[in-house]
Amino acid sequence: MSLKVYNSLTRQKEEFQPINPPYVGMYVCGPTVSGESHLGHARPFITFDVVYRYLMHLGYKVRYVRNITDAGHFEEEGREAEDKISKKAVLEKLEPMELVQKYTNLYHWAMSQFNNLPPSIEPTATGHIVEQIEMIKKIIADGYAYESNGSVYFNVEKYNIDFTAMGQPYGILSGRVLEEQIESTRELDNQEEKRNKSDFALWKKAPAEHIMRWQSPWGEGFPGWHIECSAMSTKYLGEEFDIHGGGMDLQFPHHECEIAQSTVCNHKMPARFWLHNNMITINGKKMGKSYGNQIMLSQMFSGQHPLLEQPYAPSTIRFFILQSQYRSTLDFSNDALQGSEKALRRLMEAFEWLQQQQHIGSANEVDAALDEKVKKLVFDFDSFMNDDLNTAKVIANMFELVPIINSIKDKHIASGALHTDTVALLKKQLGVYILDIFGLQSSRADNNNKLEGVLELLINIRKEAKSRKDFVTSDKIRNELSALGVQLKDEKDGGMSYTIQ
Ligand SMILES: [Zn+2]
């Protein structure tokens, strides 16, 4: 059975056929490194890590490109916001690139905690200014963008008229018609520079106070947000590639803008399959800064947030995310996470016990009905994954297998009840799915995460002691950790790092 995925572009499940098998090009929109990633960001990165792992499991040679947005101009909830990176850099008295590096490091740390594989290429926006300028020049030359007061805007109305005639209107992905899009766009600044309300910036003139700026044919400025993904996906994956992924919130405007830019430049729809994961809500509510319910990933791991009853290990969060199919909504609650924590422990205990057994299974005492049941449960792993990557159903099958494994362990089921071939299949497929495809870690890795949580806790206690000038306690923590081979180091931004020897 071949892989079928839901293509947001055609709004149906389609058989996945790469343009040039066995090669697959996949582009996923990465983080904006002007701050720390929150729980909502974990879902696309874990989802597409599993997509990446599954494609490789199927034998494809995947080039996975995930960018880092470290420059320019950002849009927030349909509104053109100020440049977050240079604003925050001024606040924290850092060089913009120092800030970018700090949050990039933090992001990489969180990704490794989740056991996400690094992408094949991780290009940065600041490293591709030349490519972005070239692309903008091409769009202007083709008549779909115009310069206005040192900024350059994409002419959405002209694109929509011309490309609707070719069957590719603006809004093809999100299904929004242009009038609706104008309604929902509440851009406040620089409206007078635009010909139409729906036009979006390809290049922005840098105001005097703007730190990050580059020379361009239109004066000093910085790129708009959308153009970087078009420039970098074209550079590393070609004019037409297989999969473009991201969160559902990126469909409009970001991915619509990418499609328009790339189509004008390359005369092709950039990607064949558009995959979008659904959002995470918190206790039934949308998550966002303005709702006061954003939980940063480091807070999830340390439990240091008013909404959290306890710390949650990265593997628990990963498992919680995989317990839902990626297109379904997923609601965070302490109850749900605690349920995932217990379930994962049960699964890993049964799995690890089974892996250690050398002598279970037989050839002649087999309980045929049970043996058939186990084989069917295991074979269905592939069928469920091939049906739009339904990790939830695979996990449900695993939890039908866990009590069978535990019954063999507790000797309620005879150790010869399963055929030796079935036991071998079960061991192999659980290993492939739990470790290789789902990227779940053993309890030992989980213990390492717990150790990190304990260290964070000690660091926080020491910080509090220092702030109330209780140097006896702060020195005691530092010296005793040092004796255990953990060196603490004060960072100049007030934070603290540690190294374990
Ligand atoms: Zn993007």
Coordinates of C-alpha atoms and ligand atoms in Angstrom, one line a residue:
M1 CA 0.0 0.0 0.0
S2 CA 1.4 3.4 -0.9
L3 CA 1.5 6.6 1.1
K4 CA -1.5 8.9 0.8
V5 CA -1.4 12.4 2.3
Y6 CA -3.9 15.2 2.6
N7 CA -2.9 17.9 0.2
S8 CA -4.2 21.3 1.5
L9 CA -3.9 22.6 -2.1
T10 CA -6.5 20.1 -3.5
R11 CA -8.3 19.6 -0.2
Q12 CA -8.1 15.8 -0.6
K13 CA -6.0 12.8 0.2
E14 CA -3.7 12.0 -2.7
E15 CA -1.2 9.3 -3.4
F16 CA 2.3 10.7 -2.7
Q17 CA 4.4 10.5 -5.8
P18 CA 7.7 12.3 -5.8
I19 CA 8.7 14.3 -8.9
N20 CA 12.0 12.5 -9.2
P21 CA 12.0 9.3 -7.1
P22 CA 13.7 8.2 -4.9
Y23 CA 14.5 11.8 -4.1
V24 CA 12.1 13.9 -2.1
G25 CA 12.4 17.6 -1.5
M26 CA 10.7 18.9 1.6
Y27 CA 10.5 22.5 2.8
V28 CA 9.2 23.4 6.3
C29 CA 8.9 27.0 7.6
G30 CA 11.2 27.3 10.6
P31 CA 11.2 29.5 13.6
T32 CA 11.6 33.3 14.0
V33 CA 14.5 33.5 16.3
S34 CA 13.5 36.8 18.0
G35 CA 12.4 34.9 21.1
E36 CA 12.0 31.4 22.6
S37 CA 9.8 28.8 21.0
H38 CA 6.6 28.0 22.8
L39 CA 4.5 24.8 23.1
G40 CA 2.6 25.6 19.9
H41 CA 5.8 25.6 17.9
A42 CA 6.6 22.1 19.1
R43 CA 3.8 20.6 17.0
P44 CA 5.0 21.4 13.4
F45 CA 8.6 20.6 14.2
I46 CA 7.7 17.2 15.7
T47 CA 5.1 16.5 13.0
F48 CA 7.5 17.1 10.2
D49 CA 10.3 15.3 11.9
V50 CA 8.0 12.2 11.8
V51 CA 7.1 12.9 8.2
Y52 CA 10.9 13.1 7.5
R53 CA 11.6 9.9 9.4
Y54 CA 8.7 8.0 7.7
L55 CA 9.7 9.1 4.2
M56 CA 13.2 7.8 4.9
H57 CA 11.8 4.6 6.4
L58 CA 9.9 4.1 3.1
G59 CA 13.3 4.3 1.3
Y60 CA 13.2 7.9 0.0
K61 CA 16.3 10.0 0.0
V62 CA 14.9 13.2 1.5
R63 CA 16.4 16.7 1.4
Y64 CA 14.7 18.4 4.3
V65 CA 15.1 22.2 4.3
R66 CA 13.9 24.2 7.3
N67 CA 14.8 27.8 7.5
I68 CA 15.7 30.2 10.3
T69 CA 14.0 33.6 10.1
D70 CA 16.6 35.9 11.6
A71 CA 16.0 39.1 9.7
G72 CA 13.5 41.6 8.6
H73 CA 10.0 42.4 8.9
F74 CA 7.3 40.3 10.5
E75 CA 3.5 40.1 10.4
E76 CA 1.6 39.2 13.4
E77 CA -2.0 38.1 13.2
G78 CA -2.5 39.9 9.9
R79 CA -0.9 43.1 11.1
E80 CA 2.4 44.4 10.0
A81 CA 4.4 44.5 13.2
E82 CA 7.7 46.3 13.9
D83 CA 10.9 44.4 13.4
K84 CA 10.9 42.2 16.5
I85 CA 14.6 41.4 16.3
S86 CA 16.0 44.9 16.3
K87 CA 13.5 46.1 18.8
K88 CA 14.4 43.3 21.3
A89 CA 18.1 43.8 20.6
V90 CA 17.8 47.4 21.8
L91 CA 15.9 46.3 24.9
E92 CA 18.4 43.6 25.8
K93 CA 21.4 45.7 24.8
L94 CA 22.7 43.0 22.5
E95 CA 23.8 43.0 18.9
P96 CA 21.0 41.7 16.7
M97 CA 23.1 38.8 15.6
E98 CA 24.0 38.0 19.2
L99 CA 20.3 37.8 20.0
V100 CA 19.6 35.7 16.9
Q101 CA 22.4 33.3 18.0
K102 CA 21.1 33.1 21.5
Y103 CA 17.6 32.1 20.4
T104 CA 18.9 29.9 17.6
N105 CA 20.9 28.0 20.2
L106 CA 17.9 27.7 22.5
Y107 CA 15.8 26.5 19.6
H108 CA 18.4 23.8 18.6
W109 CA 18.6 22.7 22.2
A110 CA 14.8 22.3 22.4
M111 CA 14.8 20.4 19.1
S112 CA 17.4 18.0 20.4
Q113 CA 15.5 17.5 23.6
F114 CA 12.5 16.4 21.5
N115 CA 14.9 14.1 19.6
N116 CA 14.0 15.9 16.3
L117 CA 16.6 15.1 13.6
P118 CA 18.4 18.1 12.3
P119 CA 17.2 19.1 8.8
S120 CA 19.5 18.5 5.8
I121 CA 19.9 22.2 5.3
E122 CA 19.0 25.0 7.7
P123 CA 19.4 28.2 5.7
T124 CA 19.0 31.6 7.3
A125 CA 17.3 34.7 5.9
T126 CA 20.3 36.9 6.6
G127 CA 22.5 34.5 4.7
H128 CA 20.3 34.8 1.6
I129 CA 19.8 38.5 1.1
V130 CA 21.3 38.4 -2.4
E131 CA 18.9 35.6 -3.5
Q132 CA 16.0 37.5 -2.1
I133 CA 17.0 40.8 -3.9
E134 CA 17.4 38.8 -7.2
M135 CA 14.0 37.4 -6.8
I136 CA 12.4 40.7 -6.1
K137 CA 14.1 42.2 -9.2
K138 CA 12.6 39.4 -11.3
I139 CA 9.1 40.0 -9.9
I140 CA 9.4 43.8 -10.7
A141 CA 10.7 43.0 -14.2
D142 CA 7.7 40.8 -14.8
G143 CA 5.4 43.6 -13.7
Y144 CA 4.0 42.1 -10.5
A145 CA 5.8 44.3 -8.0
Y146 CA 6.5 48.0 -7.8
E147 CA 8.8 50.3 -5.8
S148 CA 7.3 52.9 -3.6
N149 CA 9.3 55.3 -1.4
G150 CA 12.2 52.9 -1.0
S151 CA 10.0 49.8 -0.3
V152 CA 8.8 47.2 -2.8
Y153 CA 5.3 45.7 -2.8
F154 CA 3.8 42.7 -4.5
N155 CA 0.8 43.7 -6.7
V156 CA -1.7 41.2 -5.5
E157 CA -4.6 42.5 -7.5
K158 CA -2.7 42.3 -10.8
Y159 CA -1.5 38.8 -9.9
N160 CA -5.0 37.7 -9.0
I161 CA -6.5 38.9 -12.3
D162 CA -3.8 37.4 -14.5
F163 CA -3.4 34.1 -12.6
T164 CA -7.1 33.5 -12.0
A165 CA -7.3 33.3 -15.8
M166 CA -4.7 30.5 -15.6
G167 CA -6.6 28.7 -12.9
Q168 CA -4.4 29.8 -10.0
P169 CA -6.0 32.7 -8.2
Y170 CA -4.4 34.4 -5.2
G171 CA -5.9 32.5 -2.3
I172 CA -5.8 29.1 -4.0
L173 CA -4.4 27.4 -0.9
S174 CA -6.5 28.9 1.9
G175 CA -9.6 29.2 -0.2
R176 CA -10.0 32.8 0.7
V177 CA -11.2 35.2 -2.0
L178 CA -9.4 38.5 -2.4
E179 CA -12.2 40.6 -0.8
E180 CA -12.1 38.5 2.4
Q181 CA -8.4 38.8 2.6
I182 CA -8.5 42.6 2.4
E183 CA -11.1 42.5 5.2
S184 CA -8.9 40.4 7.4
T185 CA -5.7 42.4 6.8
R186 CA -5.4 45.1 9.3
E187 CA -2.1 46.5 8.2
L188 CA -1.7 49.8 9.8
D189 CA 1.6 51.3 8.5
N190 CA 2.6 52.5 5.1
Q191 CA -0.9 52.0 3.6
E192 CA -0.3 55.1 1.5
E193 CA 2.7 53.5 -0.2
K194 CA 0.6 50.7 -1.6
R195 CA -1.5 50.6 -4.7
N196 CA -4.0 48.2 -3.2
K197 CA -4.7 47.2 0.4
S198 CA -3.9 43.6 -0.2
D199 CA -0.4 44.2 -1.5
F200 CA 2.4 42.9 0.7
A201 CA 6.0 44.0 1.2
L202 CA 8.8 42.3 -0.6
W203 CA 11.4 44.8 0.6
K204 CA 11.0 47.4 3.3
K205 CA 12.9 50.7 3.5
A206 CA 14.8 50.8 6.8
P207 CA 13.9 53.6 9.1
A208 CA 17.0 55.4 10.7
E209 CA 16.8 53.5 13.9
H210 CA 16.6 50.1 12.3
I211 CA 19.8 48.1 13.0
M212 CA 19.5 45.3 10.6
R213 CA 19.8 46.8 7.1
W214 CA 21.2 45.9 3.7
Q215 CA 22.0 47.7 0.5
S216 CA 19.6 47.1 -2.4
P217 CA 18.7 48.7 -5.7
W218 CA 15.9 50.5 -3.8
G219 CA 18.1 51.9 -1.0
E220 CA 18.9 50.5 2.4
G221 CA 16.4 48.2 3.8
F222 CA 15.5 44.6 4.8
P223 CA 13.4 41.9 3.1
G224 CA 9.8 41.2 3.8
W225 CA 9.1 37.9 5.6
H226 CA 7.5 35.9 2.8
I227 CA 10.2 36.3 0.2
E228 CA 12.9 34.4 2.2
C229 CA 11.0 31.1 1.9
S230 CA 10.5 31.5 -1.8
A231 CA 14.2 32.3 -2.4
M232 CA 15.6 29.6 -0.2
S233 CA 13.2 26.8 -1.3
T234 CA 14.0 27.6 -4.9
K235 CA 17.7 27.7 -4.2
Y236 CA 17.9 24.3 -2.4
L237 CA 15.0 22.3 -3.7
G238 CA 14.4 23.7 -7.2
E239 CA 11.6 25.6 -8.9
E240 CA 9.2 22.7 -8.2
F241 CA 9.6 20.4 -5.2
D242 CA 7.6 17.7 -3.5
I243 CA 6.4 18.8 0.0
H244 CA 5.9 22.2 1.6
G245 CA 4.9 22.0 5.3
G246 CA 4.0 24.2 8.2
G247 CA 1.3 25.0 10.7
M248 CA -2.2 25.8 9.5
D249 CA -1.8 29.4 10.7
L250 CA 0.8 29.9 7.9
Q251 CA -1.6 29.0 5.1
F252 CA -2.7 32.7 4.9
P253 CA -1.0 35.0 4.3
H254 CA 2.5 33.4 4.4
H255 CA 2.1 30.4 2.1
E256 CA -0.3 32.3 -0.3
C257 CA 2.4 34.9 -0.7
E258 CA 5.1 32.3 -1.2
I259 CA 3.0 30.7 -4.0
A260 CA 2.4 34.0 -5.7
Q261 CA 6.1 35.0 -5.5
S262 CA 7.5 31.7 -6.7
T263 CA 4.9 31.3 -9.4
V264 CA 5.7 34.7 -10.9
C265 CA 9.5 34.0 -10.8
N266 CA 9.5 30.3 -11.9
H267 CA 6.1 30.0 -13.8
K268 CA 5.3 27.0 -11.6
M269 CA 3.4 26.2 -8.5
P270 CA 6.4 25.7 -6.1
A271 CA 5.3 22.6 -4.3
R272 CA 3.1 19.7 -5.2
F273 CA 1.9 18.6 -1.8
W274 CA 1.1 21.2 0.9
L275 CA 0.9 19.7 4.4
H276 CA -0.4 21.6 7.4
N277 CA -0.6 20.6 11.0
N278 CA -3.5 21.8 13.2
M279 CA -2.9 24.0 16.2
I280 CA -2.5 23.3 19.9
T281 CA -5.0 24.9 22.2
I282 CA -4.5 25.4 25.9
N283 CA -7.4 24.2 28.2
G284 CA -9.7 24.8 25.2
K285 CA -8.5 28.3 24.4
K286 CA -6.4 29.6 21.5
M287 CA -2.8 30.1 22.6
G288 CA -1.1 33.5 22.2
K289 CA 0.8 36.2 23.9
S290 CA -2.3 38.4 24.1
Y291 CA -4.2 35.6 25.9
G292 CA -1.5 35.3 28.5
N293 CA -1.3 31.5 28.1
Q294 CA 1.9 31.1 26.1
I295 CA 4.1 28.4 27.7
M296 CA 7.7 28.4 26.5
L297 CA 9.4 25.1 25.9
S298 CA 11.9 25.6 28.6
Q299 CA 9.0 26.3 31.0
M300 CA 7.3 23.1 29.9
F301 CA 10.5 21.1 30.6
S302 CA 11.1 22.8 34.0
G303 CA 7.4 23.1 35.1
Q304 CA 8.0 26.8 35.8
H305 CA 4.7 28.3 34.6
P306 CA 1.5 29.1 36.5
L307 CA -0.5 26.9 34.1
L308 CA 1.7 23.9 34.8
E309 CA 1.2 21.4 37.7
Q310 CA 4.6 19.8 37.1
P311 CA 7.5 19.6 34.6
Y312 CA 6.9 17.6 31.5
A313 CA 9.7 15.6 29.8
P314 CA 10.3 16.4 26.1
S315 CA 9.5 12.7 25.3
T316 CA 6.1 13.1 27.1
I317 CA 5.3 16.2 25.0
R318 CA 6.4 14.4 21.8
F319 CA 4.2 11.4 22.7
F320 CA 1.3 13.6 23.5
I321 CA 1.6 15.3 20.1
L322 CA 1.8 12.0 18.3
Q323 CA -1.3 10.6 20.1
S324 CA -3.3 12.8 17.7
Q325 CA -3.3 12.7 14.0
Y326 CA -1.5 15.9 12.8
R327 CA -4.6 17.5 11.2
S328 CA -6.8 17.2 14.3
T329 CA -7.0 19.8 17.0
L330 CA -5.0 19.1 20.1
D331 CA -5.8 20.5 23.5
F332 CA -3.2 20.9 26.2
S333 CA -4.2 20.3 29.8
N334 CA -2.3 19.0 32.7
D335 CA -4.6 15.9 32.8
A336 CA -3.9 15.1 29.2
L337 CA -0.1 15.5 29.6
Q338 CA -0.1 13.4 32.8
G339 CA -2.1 10.7 30.9
S340 CA 0.5 10.8 28.2
E341 CA 3.3 10.5 30.7
K342 CA 1.8 7.4 32.2
A343 CA 0.9 5.8 28.9
L344 CA 4.4 6.4 27.5
R345 CA 6.0 4.8 30.6
R346 CA 3.7 1.7 30.2
L347 CA 4.5 1.5 26.5
M348 CA 8.3 1.8 27.0
E349 CA 8.3 -0.7 29.9
A350 CA 6.5 -3.3 27.9
F351 CA 8.7 -2.6 24.8
E352 CA 12.0 -2.7 26.7
W353 CA 11.0 -5.9 28.5
L354 CA 10.1 -7.6 25.2
Q355 CA 13.3 -6.5 23.6
Q356 CA 15.3 -8.3 26.3
Q357 CA 13.5 -11.6 25.9
Q358 CA 15.3 -14.3 24.0
H359 CA 13.1 -17.3 24.6
I360 CA 9.4 -16.4 24.0
G361 CA 7.4 -17.7 21.1
S362 CA 7.1 -21.3 19.9
A363 CA 6.4 -23.2 16.7
N364 CA 3.9 -25.7 18.0
E365 CA 2.0 -24.4 21.0
V366 CA 0.6 -21.3 19.2
D367 CA -2.7 -19.8 20.1
A368 CA -3.8 -19.2 16.5
A369 CA -6.4 -16.6 17.2
L370 CA -4.1 -14.5 19.4
D371 CA -1.2 -14.9 16.9
E372 CA -3.5 -13.6 14.1
K373 CA -4.6 -10.7 16.3
V374 CA -1.1 -9.7 17.1
K375 CA 0.0 -9.9 13.4
K376 CA -2.9 -7.8 12.3
L377 CA -2.3 -5.2 14.9
V378 CA 1.4 -4.9 13.8
F379 CA 0.7 -5.0 10.1
D380 CA -1.8 -2.1 10.5
F381 CA 1.0 0.2 11.7
D382 CA 2.0 0.7 8.0
S383 CA -1.6 1.0 6.8
F384 CA -2.4 3.7 9.3
M385 CA 0.8 5.7 8.5
N386 CA 0.1 5.3 4.8
D387 CA -3.3 6.8 5.4
D388 CA -2.2 10.4 6.0
L389 CA 0.3 9.6 8.7
N390 CA -2.1 8.5 11.4
T391 CA 0.2 8.2 14.3
A392 CA -2.8 8.2 16.7
K393 CA -4.1 4.9 15.3
V394 CA -0.7 3.3 15.4
I395 CA -0.4 4.2 19.0
A396 CA -3.9 2.9 19.7
N397 CA -2.8 -0.5 18.2
M398 CA 0.4 -0.4 20.4
F399 CA -1.9 -0.1 23.4
E400 CA -3.8 -3.2 22.3
L401 CA -0.4 -5.0 22.2
V402 CA 0.9 -3.7 25.6
P403 CA -1.6 -5.9 27.7
I404 CA -0.7 -8.9 25.6
I405 CA 3.0 -8.4 26.2
N406 CA 2.4 -7.8 29.9
S407 CA 0.3 -10.9 30.1
I408 CA 3.1 -13.0 28.7
K409 CA 5.5 -11.3 31.1
D410 CA 3.1 -12.1 34.1
K411 CA 2.6 -15.6 32.7
H412 CA -1.1 -15.2 32.3
I413 CA -0.5 -16.1 28.6
A414 CA 1.9 -18.9 27.9
S415 CA 5.2 -17.8 26.5
G416 CA 4.7 -20.1 23.5
A417 CA 1.3 -18.7 22.6
L418 CA 2.8 -16.6 19.8
H419 CA 4.7 -18.0 16.9
T420 CA 8.5 -17.2 17.1
D421 CA 8.1 -15.4 13.7
T422 CA 5.3 -13.3 15.2
V423 CA 7.4 -12.4 18.2
A424 CA 10.3 -11.5 15.9
L425 CA 7.9 -9.3 13.8
L426 CA 6.5 -7.7 16.9
K427 CA 9.9 -6.9 18.3
K428 CA 11.2 -5.5 15.0
Q429 CA 8.2 -3.4 14.2
L430 CA 7.8 -1.9 17.7
G431 CA 11.5 -1.0 17.5
V432 CA 11.2 0.6 14.1
Y433 CA 8.1 2.5 15.0
I434 CA 8.8 3.6 18.6
L435 CA 12.5 4.5 18.1
D436 CA 13.1 5.2 14.4
I437 CA 9.8 6.7 13.1
F438 CA 8.2 8.2 16.3
G439 CA 11.6 9.1 17.7
L440 CA 10.6 8.2 21.3
Q441 CA 13.4 7.8 23.7
S442 CA 14.0 5.1 26.3
S443 CA 13.5 5.8 30.0
R444 CA 17.2 6.4 30.4
A445 CA 17.1 9.4 28.1
D446 CA 14.1 10.5 30.0
N447 CA 16.1 10.4 33.2
N448 CA 18.7 12.6 31.6
N449 CA 16.0 15.1 31.0
K450 CA 14.9 14.8 34.6
L451 CA 18.4 15.5 35.7
E452 CA 18.4 18.7 33.6
G453 CA 15.2 19.7 35.2
V454 CA 16.8 19.2 38.7
L455 CA 19.8 21.3 37.6
E456 CA 17.5 24.1 36.3
L457 CA 15.7 24.0 39.7
L458 CA 19.0 24.4 41.6
I459 CA 20.1 27.2 39.4
N460 CA 16.8 29.0 40.0
I461 CA 17.1 28.5 43.8
R462 CA 20.6 29.9 43.6
K463 CA 19.5 32.9 41.6
E464 CA 16.8 33.7 44.1
A465 CA 19.3 33.3 47.0
K466 CA 21.6 35.7 45.2
S467 CA 18.9 38.3 44.6
R468 CA 18.2 38.4 48.3
K469 CA 21.9 38.6 49.0
D470 CA 22.0 35.1 50.7
F471 CA 25.5 34.3 49.4
V472 CA 26.0 31.5 51.9
T473 CA 23.2 29.5 50.1
S474 CA 24.3 30.6 46.6
D475 CA 27.9 29.7 47.2
K476 CA 26.9 26.3 48.8
I477 CA 24.9 25.4 45.7
R478 CA 27.8 26.4 43.4
N479 CA 30.5 24.6 45.4
E480 CA 28.6 21.4 46.0
L481 CA 27.6 21.2 42.3
S482 CA 31.2 21.8 41.4
A483 CA 32.3 18.9 43.7
L484 CA 29.9 16.7 41.7
G485 CA 31.5 17.9 38.4
V486 CA 28.8 20.4 37.4
Q487 CA 30.3 23.8 36.7
L488 CA 28.0 26.8 36.8
K489 CA 28.8 29.9 34.8
D490 CA 27.1 33.3 35.1
E491 CA 26.2 34.8 31.7
K492 CA 26.3 38.5 31.2
D493 CA 22.6 38.7 30.3
G494 CA 21.8 37.6 33.9
G495 CA 21.2 34.0 32.8
M496 CA 23.3 31.0 33.8
S497 CA 24.7 28.1 32.0
Y498 CA 26.3 24.9 33.2
T499 CA 28.7 22.2 32.0
I500 CA 28.9 18.7 33.3
Q501 CA 32.4 17.1 33.4
Ligands
ZN1 ZN 7.9 30.1 5.2

